[in-house]
Coordinates of N, CA and C in Angstrom, one line a residue:
X15 N 10.1 0.9 -6.7 CA 9.9 2.3 -6.3 C 9.9 1.3 -4.4
X16 N 11.0 0.6 -4.4 CA 11.0 0.1 -2.3 C 11.5 1.9 -2.0
X17 N 12.3 3.1 -2.6 CA 12.6 4.5 -2.1 C 11.4 5.2 -2.2
X18 N 10.4 5.6 -2.9 CA 9.7 6.4 -2.8 C 10.0 7.5 -4.1
X19 N 10.3 7.0 -5.2 CA 11.0 8.5 -4.9 C 10.8 7.5 -7.3
X20 N 10.3 9.0 -7.7 CA 9.9 8.9 -8.9 C 11.5 9.1 -9.9
X21 N 11.8 7.9 -10.6 CA 13.4 8.7 -11.7 C 13.4 10.3 -12.0
X22 N 14.5 10.9 -12.1 CA 14.6 11.9 -12.5 C 14.5 12.1 -13.5
X23 N 14.8 11.4 -14.9 CA 14.3 11.4 -16.0 C 12.7 11.6 -16.4
X24 N 11.9 11.5 -15.7 CA 10.9 10.9 -16.2 C 10.1 13.2 -15.0
X25 N 10.8 13.8 -14.7 CA 10.6 15.1 -13.7 C 9.5 15.8 -15.2
X26 N 10.5 15.7 -16.0 CA 9.7 16.6 -17.2 C 8.0 16.3 -16.9
X27 N 7.8 14.9 -17.6 CA 6.8 14.5 -17.3 C 5.9 14.9 -15.8
X28 N 6.1 14.4 -15.2 CA 4.9 15.6 -14.1 C 5.4 17.2 -13.5
X29 N 6.7 17.3 -14.2 CA 6.1 18.7 -14.1 C 5.5 19.4 -15.3
X30 N 4.7 19.2 -15.9 CA 4.5 19.6 -17.8 C 3.3 19.1 -17.5
X31 N 2.5 18.3 -16.6 CA 1.1 17.2 -16.8 C 0.7 17.0 -15.7
X32 N -1.0 16.1 -15.3 CA -1.1 15.9 -14.5 C -0.6 15.2 -14.2
X33 N -0.8 14.5 -13.6 CA 0.1 13.6 -13.2 C -0.5 12.3 -11.8
X34 N -1.2 11.2 -11.7 CA -1.6 10.4 -11.2 C -0.7 9.6 -10.8
X35 N -0.6 8.9 -9.3 CA 0.8 7.2 -9.1 C -0.8 6.5 -8.4
X36 N 0.0 5.0 -9.2 CA -0.9 3.8 -8.9 C 0.0 2.8 -8.1
X37 N -0.9 2.5 -7.1 CA -0.8 1.7 -6.6 C 0.2 1.9 -5.0
X38 N 1.8 2.6 -5.5 CA 2.4 3.1 -4.5 C 3.1 4.3 -4.1
X39 N 2.5 5.4 -3.0 CA 2.6 6.6 -3.0 C 3.8 6.9 -3.1
X40 N 4.8 7.8 -3.6 CA 5.5 8.7 -4.4 C 4.9 9.8 -3.0
X41 N 6.8 9.9 -2.7 CA 7.6 11.5 -1.5 C 8.4 12.4 -2.4
X42 N 9.2 12.1 -3.1 CA 9.6 12.8 -3.8 C 9.6 12.6 -6.0
X43 N 8.4 13.0 -6.7 CA 7.7 14.3 -6.1 C 6.5 13.6 -5.0
X44 N 5.5 14.2 -4.5 CA 4.1 14.1 -4.2 C 3.6 14.2 -5.0
X45 N 2.8 13.0 -5.7 CA 1.9 13.5 -6.2 C 1.0 12.8 -5.8
X46 N -0.7 13.1 -6.5 CA -1.5 12.8 -6.3 C -1.9 11.2 -6.4
X47 N -2.7 10.1 -5.6 CA -2.3 8.9 -5.9 C -3.3 7.8 -5.8
X48 N -3.5 6.9 -6.3 CA -4.8 6.0 -5.4 C -4.3 4.7 -5.8
X49 N -4.9 3.8 -5.4 CA -4.0 2.2 -3.9 C -5.6 1.8 -3.9
X50 N -5.5 0.1 -3.5 CA -6.1 -0.3 -3.2 C -6.3 -0.1 -1.7
X51 N -7.4 0.0 -1.0 CA -7.6 -0.7 0.8 C -6.8 -1.8 1.2
X52 N -5.3 -1.4 1.3 CA -5.0 -2.6 1.8 C -5.9 -3.4 3.3
X53 N -5.5 -2.0 4.1 CA -6.2 -2.3 5.4 C -7.6 -3.1 5.3
X54 N -8.1 -1.9 4.7 CA -9.9 -2.6 4.3 C -10.2 -4.3 3.5
X55 N -9.1 -4.3 2.5 CA -9.5 -6.0 2.1 C -9.6 -7.1 3.1
X56 N -8.1 -6.5 4.0 CA -7.4 -7.8 4.8 C -8.6 -8.0 5.8
X57 N -9.2 -6.8 5.6 CA -10.0 -6.8 7.5 C -11.4 -7.9 6.2
X58 N -12.3 -7.4 5.4 CA -13.4 -8.1 4.9 C -12.5 -10.0 4.9
X59 N -11.3 -9.9 4.2 CA -10.5 -11.0 4.6 C -10.9 -12.1 5.4
X60 N -10.4 -11.0 6.8 CA -10.8 -11.8 8.1 C -11.5 -11.9 8.6
X61 N -12.3 -11.4 7.7 CA -13.6 -11.4 8.6 C -15.1 -12.5 7.5
X62 N -15.1 -12.8 6.1 CA -15.0 -13.7 6.2 C -14.3 -15.3 6.3
X63 N -13.8 -15.1 6.7 CA -12.9 -16.5 7.4 C -13.1 -17.2 8.6
X64 N -13.5 -15.9 9.9 CA -14.5 -16.2 10.6 C -15.7 -16.1 10.5
X65 N -15.9 -15.9 9.7 CA -18.1 -16.1 9.4 C -17.8 -17.8 8.5
X66 N -16.7 -18.2 7.5 CA -16.2 -19.3 7.2 C -16.2 -20.5 8.2
X67 N -16.3 -20.6 9.6 CA -15.7 -21.2 11.1 C -14.2 -21.1 11.1
X68 N -13.4 -20.2 10.8 CA -12.0 -20.7 10.9 C -11.8 -19.4 12.3
X69 N -11.1 -19.9 13.1 CA -10.6 -20.0 14.2 C -9.6 -19.0 14.4
X70 N -8.9 -18.3 13.9 CA -7.5 -18.6 14.8 C -7.1 -17.9 12.5
X71 N -7.1 -17.1 11.4 CA -7.1 -17.4 10.6 C -5.7 -16.5 10.3
X72 N -5.3 -16.4 10.1 CA -3.6 -15.8 10.2 C -3.3 -15.0 9.0
X73 N -2.1 -13.7 8.6 CA -1.2 -13.1 7.9 C -0.4 -13.1 7.7
X74 N 0.3 -13.1 6.7 CA 2.5 -13.0 6.4 C 2.4 -12.3 5.1
X75 N 2.8 -11.2 6.0 CA 3.6 -10.5 4.6 C 4.9 -10.2 4.4
X76 N 5.2 -10.0 4.1 CA 7.0 -9.5 3.4 C 7.3 -8.4 3.9
X77 N 8.2 -8.2 4.9 CA 8.6 -6.2 5.8 C 8.2 -5.2 4.2
X78 N 8.8 -6.1 3.0 CA 8.7 -4.7 2.2 C 7.6 -4.2 1.6
X79 N 6.9 -5.6 1.3 CA 6.0 -5.0 1.2 C 5.0 -4.1 2.2
X80 N 5.0 -5.1 3.3 CA 4.3 -4.2 4.9 C 5.2 -2.7 4.5
X81 N 6.3 -2.5 4.4 CA 6.7 -1.4 4.4 C 5.8 -0.5 3.2
X82 N 5.8 -0.9 2.0 CA 5.0 -0.1 1.3 C 3.7 0.2 1.5
X83 N 2.9 -0.8 1.6 CA 1.6 -0.4 1.7 C 1.7 0.3 3.6
X84 N 2.6 1.6 3.6 CA 2.0 1.9 4.8 C 2.5 1.7 6.4
X85 N 2.4 0.8 5.9 CA 1.9 -0.8 7.3 C 0.4 -0.5 8.2
X86 N -0.2 -0.6 7.2 CA -1.6 -0.4 7.3 C -2.5 -2.0 7.9
X87 N -1.8 -3.1 7.6 CA -2.6 -3.9 7.7 C -2.9 -4.5 8.8
X88 N -4.6 -4.8 8.8 CA -4.6 -5.6 10.4 C -3.3 -5.7 11.3
X89 N -3.9 -5.6 12.7 CA -2.9 -5.9 13.5 C -3.8 -6.3 14.9
X90 N -3.2 -7.9 15.3 CA -3.7 -8.4 16.6 C -2.6 -8.3 17.3
X91 N -3.2 -8.4 18.6 CA -2.3 -8.2 19.9 C -2.4 -10.4 20.5

């Protein structure tokens, strides 16, 4: 899914049936999708870490994963 394109051999399915993609948004075809709100999930984790007394929590993401979630993780300068 790193290309965000579904395989052509699945074309008969998405052309004839209602389809929803889970996890990663597709570009070709642009189908409806649902996924975890990664930004909100990371934000809540940071807030909970801070509430527990951690002063400098960090987040490390592989660039491929960050790209798949459209670089929507929280950024701190």
